[in-house]
Short mmCIF file of C-alpha atoms (C1' of nucleotides) in Angstrom, two decimals:
data_model
loop_
_atom_site.label_atom_id
_atom_site.label_comp_id
_atom_site.label_asym_id
_atom_site.label_seq_id
_atom_site.Cartn_x
_atom_site.Cartn_y
_atom_site.Cartn_z
CA UNK A 126 139.29 128.94 -135.58
CA UNK A 127 137.09 127.75 -138.88
CA UNK A 128 137.97 130.89 -140.85
CA UNK A 129 140.79 133.35 -141.20
CA UNK A 130 143.06 135.86 -142.51
CA UNK A 131 145.20 134.09 -145.36
CA UNK A 132 148.74 134.47 -145.46
CA UNK A 133 150.26 137.36 -144.83
CA UNK A 134 146.75 139.42 -145.08
CA UNK A 135 145.47 141.30 -142.24
CA UNK A 136 143.01 143.23 -140.56
CA UNK A 137 143.28 146.56 -139.58
CA UNK A 138 141.35 148.58 -137.22
CA UNK A 139 141.11 150.29 -133.70
CA UNK A 140 142.92 152.02 -132.49
CA UNK A 141 145.96 151.49 -135.29
CA UNK A 142 143.72 153.38 -137.36
CA UNK A 143 143.83 156.81 -136.20
CA UNK A 144 146.97 156.23 -136.89
CA UNK A 145 146.71 155.30 -140.88
CA UNK A 146 144.00 157.41 -140.82
CA UNK A 147 146.82 160.48 -139.78
CA UNK A 148 149.03 159.56 -141.74
CA UNK A 149 146.40 159.93 -145.30
CA UNK A 150 144.71 162.75 -144.42
CA UNK A 151 148.39 164.50 -143.50
CA UNK A 152 149.47 163.30 -146.53
CA UNK A 153 147.00 164.11 -149.18
CA UNK A 154 146.49 167.52 -146.86
CA UNK A 155 150.40 168.61 -148.86
CA UNK A 156 149.79 166.73 -152.23
CA UNK A 157 146.93 169.11 -152.71
CA UNK A 158 149.74 171.74 -151.73
CA UNK A 159 151.67 169.73 -154.78
CA UNK A 160 148.64 169.80 -157.64
CA UNK A 161 148.86 166.89 -157.44
CA UNK A 162 145.98 164.30 -158.69
CA UNK A 163 144.37 161.03 -157.22
CA UNK A 164 144.20 158.50 -159.99
CA UNK A 165 142.48 154.81 -159.12
CA UNK A 166 144.09 151.85 -160.72
CA UNK A 167 141.48 148.85 -161.03
CA UNK A 168 143.09 146.52 -158.37
CA UNK A 169 144.28 144.11 -161.51
CA UNK A 170 144.34 144.40 -164.87
CA UNK A 171 145.73 141.59 -167.63
CA UNK A 172 149.02 140.15 -167.35
CA UNK A 173 150.75 141.45 -169.93
CA UNK A 174 150.40 145.22 -168.07
CA UNK A 175 152.94 144.27 -164.95
CA UNK A 176 155.52 141.77 -167.30
CA UNK A 177 155.88 144.79 -170.02
CA UNK A 178 155.50 147.52 -167.51
CA UNK A 179 157.80 146.23 -164.71
CA UNK A 180 160.43 143.43 -166.66
CA UNK A 181 160.58 139.86 -167.73
CA UNK A 182 163.33 138.59 -165.85
CA UNK A 183 162.73 141.29 -162.43
CA UNK A 184 162.02 138.82 -159.38
CA UNK A 185 158.73 140.45 -158.99
CA UNK A 186 156.94 139.70 -161.54
CA UNK A 187 159.26 135.88 -162.22
CA UNK A 188 158.04 134.86 -159.14
CA UNK A 189 155.18 137.26 -156.54
CA UNK A 190 152.90 137.52 -157.91
CA UNK A 191 149.21 136.74 -157.80
CA UNK A 192 148.59 135.55 -161.73
CA UNK A 193 145.01 133.97 -163.17
CA UNK A 194 142.76 132.81 -165.26
CA UNK A 195 139.19 134.24 -165.87
CA UNK A 196 135.88 132.15 -166.50
CA UNK A 197 136.52 132.98 -169.59
CA UNK A 198 140.85 131.65 -169.62
CA UNK A 199 142.54 135.33 -169.74
CA UNK A 200 145.18 136.04 -167.58
CA UNK A 201 144.42 138.38 -164.89
CA UNK A 202 147.15 139.83 -161.73
CA UNK A 203 146.57 141.71 -158.87
CA UNK A 204 148.24 144.18 -159.13
CA UNK A 205 152.31 143.90 -157.55
CA UNK A 206 152.75 147.91 -158.06
CA UNK A 207 150.68 150.90 -159.47
CA UNK A 208 153.67 152.39 -161.85
CA UNK A 209 153.09 149.87 -164.87
CA UNK A 210 148.94 150.06 -164.77
CA UNK A 211 148.81 154.71 -163.88
CA UNK A 212 151.74 154.42 -167.36
CA UNK A 213 148.88 151.90 -168.88
CA UNK A 214 146.02 155.08 -167.90
CA UNK A 215 147.81 157.49 -169.62
CA UNK A 216 148.21 156.46 -171.72
CA UNK A 217 144.54 154.62 -172.52
CA UNK A 218 142.99 158.23 -172.00
CA UNK A 219 145.43 160.04 -174.14
CA UNK A 220 146.32 162.08 -170.98
CA UNK A 221 149.31 163.35 -173.59
CA UNK A 222 147.06 164.84 -175.05
CA UNK A 223 146.42 168.29 -172.60
CA UNK A 224 150.62 168.65 -173.10
CA UNK A 225 151.65 170.23 -169.88
CA UNK A 226 153.51 167.86 -166.65
CA UNK A 227 151.21 165.25 -165.06
CA UNK A 228 151.30 164.84 -161.72
CA UNK A 229 149.09 162.20 -160.06
CA UNK A 230 149.33 160.15 -156.75
CA UNK A 231 148.05 157.67 -155.59
CA UNK A 232 147.01 154.87 -153.10
CA UNK A 233 145.91 151.35 -152.00
CA UNK A 234 146.57 147.45 -152.27
CA UNK A 235 148.81 145.77 -153.19
CA UNK A 236 150.22 142.14 -153.50
CA UNK A 237 153.27 140.32 -153.34
CA UNK A 238 153.37 136.58 -152.99
CA UNK A 239 156.53 136.54 -150.80
CA UNK A 240 157.46 134.82 -147.35
CA UNK A 241 155.53 137.34 -144.68
CA UNK A 242 158.17 139.31 -142.36
CA UNK A 243 158.81 142.39 -140.61
CA UNK A 244 156.92 145.18 -142.38
CA UNK A 245 156.81 143.04 -145.84
CA UNK A 246 152.62 141.29 -145.72
CA UNK A 247 151.07 139.11 -149.12
CA UNK A 248 148.56 142.40 -149.47
CA UNK A 249 150.23 145.41 -148.39
CA UNK A 250 149.96 149.15 -148.46
CA UNK A 251 151.27 152.38 -151.05
CA UNK A 252 151.13 155.82 -151.20
CA UNK A 253 152.18 157.14 -154.98
CA UNK A 254 153.31 159.66 -157.24
CA UNK A 255 153.84 159.70 -160.64
CA UNK A 256 154.78 162.94 -163.05
CA UNK A 257 155.11 162.95 -166.79
CA UNK A 258 156.32 164.73 -169.18
CA UNK A 259 159.35 166.47 -168.16
CA UNK A 260 163.25 165.40 -168.19
CA UNK A 261 163.92 168.76 -165.95
CA UNK A 262 166.12 167.58 -162.96
CA UNK A 263 163.66 170.10 -161.15
CA UNK A 264 161.19 167.53 -161.60
CA UNK A 265 163.15 165.08 -159.23
CA UNK A 266 164.24 167.38 -157.09
CA UNK A 267 161.03 168.49 -155.93
CA UNK A 268 158.94 165.07 -156.25
CA UNK A 269 161.69 164.03 -153.58
CA UNK A 270 161.55 166.91 -151.58
CA UNK A 271 157.60 166.59 -151.99
CA UNK A 272 158.03 163.37 -149.60
CA UNK A 273 160.72 164.77 -147.60
CA UNK A 274 157.82 167.20 -146.97
CA UNK A 275 155.62 164.35 -145.83
CA UNK A 276 157.48 162.17 -142.97
CA UNK A 277 158.60 165.74 -141.69
CA UNK A 278 155.45 166.24 -141.30
CA UNK A 279 153.51 163.12 -139.95
CA UNK A 280 156.77 163.19 -137.43
CA UNK A 281 159.34 160.92 -139.11
CA UNK A 282 163.32 160.74 -137.25
CA UNK A 283 165.68 158.37 -138.40
CA UNK A 284 165.81 158.12 -141.69
CA UNK A 285 168.31 158.76 -144.55
CA UNK A 286 168.18 159.53 -148.47
CA UNK A 287 170.23 157.34 -150.57
CA UNK A 288 170.30 158.52 -153.94
CA UNK A 289 172.51 157.23 -157.46
CA UNK A 290 172.19 157.09 -160.84
CA UNK A 291 172.13 154.50 -163.08
CA UNK A 292 172.41 156.42 -166.54
CA UNK A 293 170.83 156.31 -169.54
CA UNK A 294 170.46 155.12 -173.18
CA UNK A 295 173.78 156.05 -173.28
CA UNK A 296 175.63 155.61 -170.82
CA UNK A 297 174.57 151.89 -168.96
CA UNK A 298 174.90 149.79 -171.92
CA UNK A 299 178.60 151.07 -171.56
CA UNK A 300 179.05 150.70 -167.91
CA UNK A 301 176.99 147.92 -168.30
CA UNK A 302 179.61 145.75 -170.41
CA UNK A 303 182.40 146.86 -168.64
CA UNK A 304 180.52 145.45 -165.02
CA UNK A 305 180.17 142.22 -167.25
CA UNK A 306 183.54 141.88 -167.85
CA UNK A 307 184.48 143.30 -163.54
CA UNK A 308 182.40 140.53 -162.82
CA UNK A 309 183.65 137.73 -164.83
CA UNK A 310 186.93 137.67 -163.59
CA UNK A 311 186.54 137.83 -159.81
CA UNK A 312 182.49 135.27 -161.32
CA UNK A 313 184.90 132.25 -158.25
CA UNK A 314 184.27 134.72 -155.48
CA UNK A 315 180.78 135.93 -157.06
CA UNK A 316 177.51 133.89 -154.42
CA UNK A 317 175.30 131.65 -156.67
CA UNK A 318 173.08 134.09 -157.48
CA UNK A 319 175.08 137.17 -158.14
CA UNK A 320 176.82 133.70 -161.07
CA UNK A 321 173.18 134.28 -162.62
CA UNK A 322 172.69 137.55 -162.33
CA UNK A 323 176.79 138.42 -164.59
CA UNK A 324 174.26 137.68 -167.54
CA UNK A 325 170.49 138.10 -166.16
CA UNK A 326 170.33 141.28 -164.02
CA UNK A 327 174.51 142.41 -163.51
CA UNK A 328 173.37 146.20 -162.41
CA UNK A 329 171.70 143.18 -159.43
CA UNK A 330 175.34 141.64 -157.91
CA UNK A 331 176.65 145.41 -156.38
CA UNK A 332 173.56 145.39 -154.33
CA UNK A 333 174.30 141.89 -153.00
CA UNK A 334 174.66 141.98 -149.40
CA UNK A 335 176.52 139.02 -148.81
CA UNK A 336 179.82 139.68 -147.87
CA UNK A 337 182.39 137.55 -149.15
CA UNK A 338 180.37 139.32 -153.42
CA UNK A 339 180.97 143.27 -151.05
CA UNK A 340 184.30 142.13 -150.77
CA UNK A 341 185.42 141.06 -154.01
CA UNK A 342 182.97 144.14 -155.72
CA UNK A 343 185.04 146.07 -153.84
CA UNK A 344 187.53 147.17 -157.52
CA UNK A 345 184.31 147.53 -159.32
CA UNK A 346 183.67 149.13 -161.84
CA UNK A 347 181.83 152.46 -160.31
CA UNK A 348 178.77 153.85 -162.65
CA UNK A 349 179.15 157.67 -160.53
CA UNK A 350 182.72 157.49 -162.86
CA UNK A 351 181.26 155.64 -165.54
CA UNK A 352 177.58 158.54 -166.77
CA UNK A 353 178.16 160.36 -169.96
CA UNK A 354 177.83 164.52 -169.83
CA UNK A 355 174.50 164.38 -170.48
CA UNK A 356 173.30 162.10 -167.50
CA UNK A 357 176.92 163.26 -165.13
CA UNK A 358 175.42 167.38 -165.90
CA UNK A 359 171.86 166.12 -165.31
CA UNK A 360 172.50 164.51 -161.41
CA UNK A 361 174.22 167.70 -160.47
CA UNK A 362 171.39 169.67 -160.96
CA UNK A 363 169.24 167.59 -159.34
CA UNK A 364 172.01 167.64 -156.48
CA UNK A 365 172.50 170.91 -156.28
CA UNK A 366 167.76 172.56 -156.65
CA UNK A 367 167.81 169.17 -153.80
CA UNK A 368 170.82 171.00 -151.58
CA UNK A 369 168.77 174.59 -152.17
CA UNK A 370 165.77 172.46 -150.92
CA UNK A 371 167.14 171.60 -147.57
CA UNK A 372 167.40 167.84 -149.22
CA UNK A 373 170.19 165.77 -147.50
CA UNK A 374 171.34 163.29 -148.97
CA UNK A 375 173.82 159.79 -149.35
CA UNK A 376 174.76 159.49 -153.24
CA UNK A 377 175.70 155.53 -152.49
CA UNK A 378 176.70 154.14 -156.24
CA UNK A 379 175.75 150.83 -154.63
CA UNK A 380 172.04 151.63 -155.23
CA UNK A 381 169.93 149.58 -157.46
CA UNK A 382 165.91 148.68 -157.64
CA UNK A 383 164.56 145.74 -158.38
CA UNK A 384 162.02 147.50 -161.41
CA UNK A 385 163.34 147.68 -164.75
CA UNK A 386 162.51 150.94 -165.96
CA UNK A 387 164.64 153.39 -164.05
CA UNK A 388 167.13 154.86 -166.12
CA UNK A 389 168.95 158.00 -164.68
CA UNK A 390 168.10 158.78 -160.57
CA UNK A 391 167.35 156.46 -158.92
CA UNK A 392 166.48 156.61 -154.29
CA UNK A 393 164.69 155.05 -151.51
CA UNK A 394 164.61 156.41 -148.14
CA UNK A 395 165.38 153.89 -145.75
CA UNK A 396 164.64 153.46 -141.70
CA UNK A 397 166.69 152.50 -138.83
CA UNK A 398 164.54 151.17 -136.88
CA UNK A 399 162.14 148.16 -139.44
CA UNK A 400 164.69 145.34 -139.01
CA UNK A 401 165.46 144.00 -142.52
CA UNK A 402 162.76 145.16 -144.57
CA UNK A 403 164.47 148.96 -144.17
CA UNK A 404 163.43 150.49 -147.21
CA UNK A 405 160.33 152.95 -146.90
CA UNK A 406 160.15 154.47 -149.68
CA UNK A 407 162.47 154.13 -153.76
CA UNK A 408 161.71 155.54 -156.93
CA UNK A 409 162.20 157.18 -159.75
CA UNK A 410 163.29 157.59 -163.09
CA UNK A 411 161.54 156.48 -166.18
CA UNK A 412 161.95 158.36 -168.61
CA UNK A 413 162.11 155.18 -171.35
CA UNK A 414 158.98 153.24 -170.28
CA UNK A 415 155.37 155.29 -171.47
CA UNK A 416 157.95 155.14 -175.16
CA UNK A 417 157.82 151.45 -175.32
CA UNK A 418 154.41 150.72 -173.53
CA UNK A 419 153.56 152.30 -177.16
CA UNK A 420 153.26 155.99 -176.52
CA UNK A 421 154.96 158.95 -177.00
CA UNK A 422 158.59 159.50 -175.98
CA UNK A 423 157.39 160.53 -172.01
CA UNK A 424 159.16 160.97 -169.79
CA UNK A 425 158.83 160.72 -165.90
CA UNK A 426 159.33 160.55 -162.40
CA UNK A 427 158.47 158.61 -159.54
CA UNK A 428 157.64 157.05 -156.20
CA UNK A 429 156.28 154.84 -154.31
CA UNK A 430 155.72 154.31 -150.78
CA UNK A 431 154.71 151.63 -147.77
CA UNK A 432 153.10 152.35 -145.98
CA UNK A 433 152.83 149.52 -143.05
CA UNK A 434 155.79 150.42 -143.08
CA UNK A 435 155.96 154.20 -141.92
CA UNK A 436 152.64 152.97 -139.95
CA UNK A 437 155.33 151.12 -138.14
CA UNK A 438 157.61 153.74 -137.33
CA UNK A 439 154.79 155.66 -135.95
CA UNK A 440 154.31 153.32 -133.29
CA UNK A 441 155.81 154.88 -130.64
CA UNK A 442 154.69 159.30 -131.14
CA UNK A 443 152.18 160.12 -129.01
CA UNK A 444 148.55 159.77 -130.40
CA UNK A 445 146.23 162.11 -129.00
CA UNK A 446 143.57 160.75 -130.19
CA UNK A 447 140.57 162.65 -127.42
CA UNK A 448 138.01 160.29 -127.21
CA UNK A 449 134.92 162.73 -128.36
CA UNK A 450 131.71 161.01 -128.59
CA UNK A 451 129.44 162.62 -125.78
CA UNK A 452 127.65 159.16 -124.29
CA UNK A 453 123.90 160.21 -123.97
CA UNK A 454 122.39 157.79 -120.78
CA UNK A 455 119.07 156.77 -119.99
CA UNK A 456 117.19 156.12 -116.95
CA UNK A 457 114.10 154.70 -116.77
CA UNK A 458 111.77 154.12 -119.81
CA UNK A 459 114.02 156.52 -121.82
CA UNK A 460 115.37 155.42 -124.50
CA UNK A 461 113.56 157.03 -127.39
CA UNK A 462 113.78 160.43 -124.98
CA UNK A 463 118.03 159.80 -125.55
CA UNK A 464 117.72 158.98 -129.44
CA UNK A 465 115.74 162.44 -129.72
CA UNK A 466 118.97 163.63 -127.73
CA UNK A 467 121.85 162.31 -130.06
CA UNK A 468 119.02 163.32 -133.66
CA UNK A 469 120.06 166.84 -132.33
CA UNK A 470 123.55 166.08 -131.74
CA UNK A 471 123.84 164.63 -135.55
CA UNK A 472 122.42 166.73 -136.69
CA UNK A 473 125.17 169.11 -134.86
CA UNK A 474 128.32 167.04 -136.29
CA UNK A 475 128.51 165.50 -133.09
CA UNK A 476 129.51 161.96 -132.34
CA UNK A 477 127.11 160.53 -129.92
CA UNK A 478 126.44 156.71 -129.32
CA UNK A 479 123.54 155.99 -126.92
CA UNK A 480 123.70 153.47 -123.97
CA UNK A 481 121.09 151.81 -125.16
CA UNK A 482 122.08 148.09 -123.13
CA UNK A 483 122.57 149.92 -119.95
CA UNK A 484 121.37 148.60 -117.55
CA UNK A 485 122.34 150.77 -115.21
CA UNK A 486 122.82 154.02 -114.30
CA UNK A 487 126.00 153.12 -112.44
CA UNK A 488 126.82 150.88 -114.84
CA UNK A 489 126.40 152.94 -118.42
CA UNK A 490 129.04 155.48 -116.56
CA UNK A 491 131.32 152.45 -115.99
CA UNK A 492 131.40 151.26 -119.17
CA UNK A 493 132.03 155.68 -120.44
CA UNK A 494 135.20 155.13 -118.55
CA UNK A 495 136.15 152.26 -120.41
CA UNK A 496 135.42 153.60 -123.50
CA UNK A 497 137.75 156.44 -122.02
CA UNK A 498 135.10 158.48 -123.19
CA UNK A 499 134.59 162.37 -121.34
CA UNK A 500 131.37 163.57 -121.54
CA UNK A 501 128.39 161.84 -120.53
CA UNK A 502 124.95 162.88 -120.67
CA UNK A 503 121.96 161.65 -118.63
CA UNK A 504 118.58 161.65 -120.49
CA UNK A 505 115.93 160.07 -118.28
CA UNK A 506 111.85 160.40 -117.70
CA UNK A 507 113.06 162.75 -115.21
CA UNK A 508 114.56 164.54 -116.93
CA UNK A 509 112.68 164.97 -119.90
CA UNK A 510 109.21 166.29 -118.25
CA UNK A 511 111.68 168.77 -117.45
CA UNK A 512 113.26 168.95 -120.97
CA UNK A 513 116.75 169.13 -120.83
CA UNK A 514 119.22 166.89 -120.14
CA UNK A 515 122.12 166.52 -117.47
CA UNK A 516 125.16 167.26 -118.82
CA UNK A 517 128.45 165.36 -117.46
CA UNK A 518 132.48 165.97 -117.99
CA UNK A 519 133.93 162.85 -116.46
CA UNK A 520 137.04 163.86 -116.29
CA UNK A 521 135.75 167.49 -114.07
CA UNK A 522 133.76 165.04 -112.26
CA UNK A 523 130.82 168.12 -113.77
CA UNK A 524 128.10 168.40 -114.19
CA UNK A 525 125.75 170.55 -114.60
CA UNK A 526 122.00 170.94 -117.12
CA UNK A 527 120.58 172.07 -120.10
CA UNK A 528 117.47 173.30 -122.24
CA UNK A 529 117.61 169.85 -124.46
CA UNK A 530 117.40 173.23 -126.89
CA UNK A 531 120.67 174.46 -126.12
CA UNK A 532 122.49 171.78 -126.39
CA UNK A 533 123.80 171.41 -130.27
CA UNK A 534 125.39 175.23 -129.62
CA UNK A 535 126.27 174.42 -125.45
CA UNK A 536 128.03 171.39 -126.62
CA UNK A 537 130.03 172.57 -129.49
CA UNK A 538 131.40 174.96 -126.71
CA UNK A 539 131.56 172.61 -124.00
CA UNK A 540 134.29 170.06 -126.65
CA UNK A 541 136.38 172.90 -128.36
CA UNK A 542 137.59 173.42 -124.43
"C1'" G B 273 161.49 128.90 -152.18
"C1'" U B 274 165.55 128.49 -148.03
"C1'" G B 275 166.93 128.48 -142.51
"C1'" A B 276 165.74 129.83 -137.60
"C1'" G B 277 162.72 130.39 -132.29
"C1'" C B 278 158.03 129.98 -131.08
"C1'" G B 279 151.93 127.82 -130.96
"C1'" U B 280 148.70 126.22 -123.33
"C1'" A B 281 141.90 130.45 -121.84
"C1'" G B 282 140.00 137.15 -125.84
"C1'" C B 283 145.97 139.46 -123.56
"C1'" U B 284 150.26 138.60 -120.65
"C1'" C B 285 152.19 133.87 -119.19
"C1'" A B 286 152.82 129.32 -115.37
"C1'" A B 287 152.46 123.99 -114.79
"C1'" U B 288 159.04 119.97 -111.45
"C1'" C B 289 162.22 114.41 -114.21
"C1'" G B 290 156.43 112.17 -118.59
"C1'" G B 291 151.85 112.03 -113.54
"C1'" A B 292 146.40 113.42 -109.81
"C1'" U B 293 139.93 117.80 -112.51
"C1'" A B 294 145.99 122.33 -117.07
"C1'" G B 295 146.07 127.30 -112.83
"C1'" A B 296 147.50 132.98 -112.02
"C1'" G B 297 147.20 138.58 -112.91
"C1'" C B 298 144.81 141.36 -115.95
"C1'" A B 299 140.15 141.43 -119.13
"C1'" C B 300 134.87 140.22 -119.12
"C1'" C B 301 129.89 139.20 -115.97
"C1'" A B 302 126.99 139.10 -111.73
"C1'" G B 303 126.45 140.54 -106.79
"C1'" A B 304 127.66 143.92 -102.40
"C1'" C B 305 125.65 149.54 -104.63
"C1'" U B 306 117.27 149.41 -108.07
"C1'" G B 307 118.90 157.66 -110.43
"C1'" U B 308 125.97 159.54 -110.47
"C1'" G B 309 132.15 156.06 -112.24
"C1'" G B 310 138.00 155.15 -111.90
"C1'" C B 311 138.69 151.76 -105.33
"C1'" U B 312 137.37 146.76 -102.68
"C1'" C B 313 135.46 142.29 -101.42
"C1'" U B 314 132.76 137.81 -103.33
"C1'" G B 315 131.41 134.99 -106.93
"C1'" G B 316 130.27 133.20 -112.42
"C1'" G B 317 131.75 131.92 -117.56
"C1'" G B 318 135.63 131.25 -120.09
"C1'" G B 319 140.45 125.45 -122.83
"C1'" U B 320 140.09 120.20 -128.60
"C1'" U B 321 147.02 122.97 -124.33
"C1'" G B 322 147.18 124.73 -133.39
"C1'" G B 323 145.80 119.93 -136.28
"C1'" G B 324 146.73 114.47 -137.27
"C1'" G B 325 148.96 110.81 -135.88
"C1'" G B 326 153.55 108.52 -132.14
"C1'" U B 327 155.69 106.17 -127.99
"C1'" U B 328 154.02 104.95 -122.84
"C1'" C B 329 150.28 103.02 -117.32
"C1'" A B 330 150.48 108.08 -118.68
"C1'" A B 331 151.61 113.46 -122.68
"C1'" U B 332 150.51 120.69 -122.47
"C1'" U B 333 155.55 118.08 -121.72
"C1'" C B 334 159.31 112.75 -125.58
"C1'" C B 335 159.53 112.41 -131.85
"C1'" C B 336 156.91 112.10 -137.11
"C1'" C B 337 154.14 115.15 -140.47
"C1'" U B 338 151.33 119.14 -141.26
"C1'" C B 339 148.51 124.25 -140.69
"C1'" G B 340 149.97 129.01 -138.50
"C1'" C B 341 152.40 132.79 -135.84
"C1'" U B 342 157.64 135.93 -135.95
"C1'" C B 343 162.67 136.71 -137.20
"C1'" A B 344 166.26 136.08 -140.60
"C1'" C B 345 167.91 134.48 -146.32
"C1'" C B 346 165.97 136.78 -150.59
"C1'" C B 347 163.24 140.46 -152.34
"C1'" C B 348 161.56 145.08 -151.45
"C1'" A B 349 158.08 149.06 -149.99
#
RNA sequence: GUGAGCGUAGCUCAAUCGGAUAGAGCACCAGACUGUGGCUCUGGGGGUUGGGGGUUCAAUUCCCCUCGCUCACCCCA
């Protein structure tokens, strides 16, 4: 094999692409009903956008980015996520100047240099939303309800919503310090990674999966009990709205996200059927990021969903992609007549394929069978002379003649039946 | 970055203790069947056994290196 896909990347095509499109169309439809507008940002940005946006000390920035120099020596990075880009765009185009709440969504490929495994690729696709300009807890709840709605509409089950609060710039530093103090006390019981994290990112220790660490953390200070009054009230309202919206959730005090910009609400949706890469989507509130980018103080909320993982869950669903293509079969020297027929169908929005290479009627029908085709038009020499085609329904094993001028109307009726 | 398992035809898999021209099913092509499908029968094409090196009279089989895939750690969507 002389050339092949780069490690961690893959081609997505029929029939898998059908699930992909199904999800995308459904999601777009629903997003529209919540008044979200699409934004397409560049696949690559100056490295600084991600370094500042995601946080210099995160694993993503530290060791997972595709970074390279362009021909003028500028440092460029393939986007590892899209929130930083959208924030950059929000500021670059001064969207805040319009006032009100801005609701944006994006869909497209992201890139991270990681060892591939089930549900994890180096090029993967995300659908995400960002809401700018409101610190109202209703936004947290409604934006979570939006994605739960999407998941339900595409028929996913067996998912759970975990939620937590990371506090704000007032109460988080206090908690962080208390946690650090606690961690130093049990340092000897922690794994090597966690020992390092005590200084770099103590909250991440809470999320460690090493059993001995979990055990040692049993009596760790709980962030839920360290929240300030404002954060407590915010969270209580988020919970209240979620309940009135009918969204079920679990409070998970150890839920910490891997990106530095989150404040207050963080959440994720996990599946039991994805192996170890079980997070299908995650997100939360980031009230300080826009300001840190040098913009006006603008609260925001967002989430990102892994489409590759979602499609993996769609695998077992029974998709009924009926083949509605009309296969037009020549007989004798009648390819011109076939094309003439196809043209009429296509002008009327019907899909058709001229079986130009078939060497006999028998082979053509055989070939249609293999493609799971149902509708056939035989447009041979004798049909041309009579100005008709023979319509054949392979499933019902019936056939009849149709005048050429009536085919669009009659076939539409047949297909809609 | 770390660990484990696996790489044989387009796909799923065989090949005895290291032994002869690497097989089968499905798929594909052709014929039986020259304007009416799924079946059946007959025949056919298709392989650098992932790549490289080593041991051996002999390697798909054993050893080393390398590449790839898969899963897990890590991280995250």
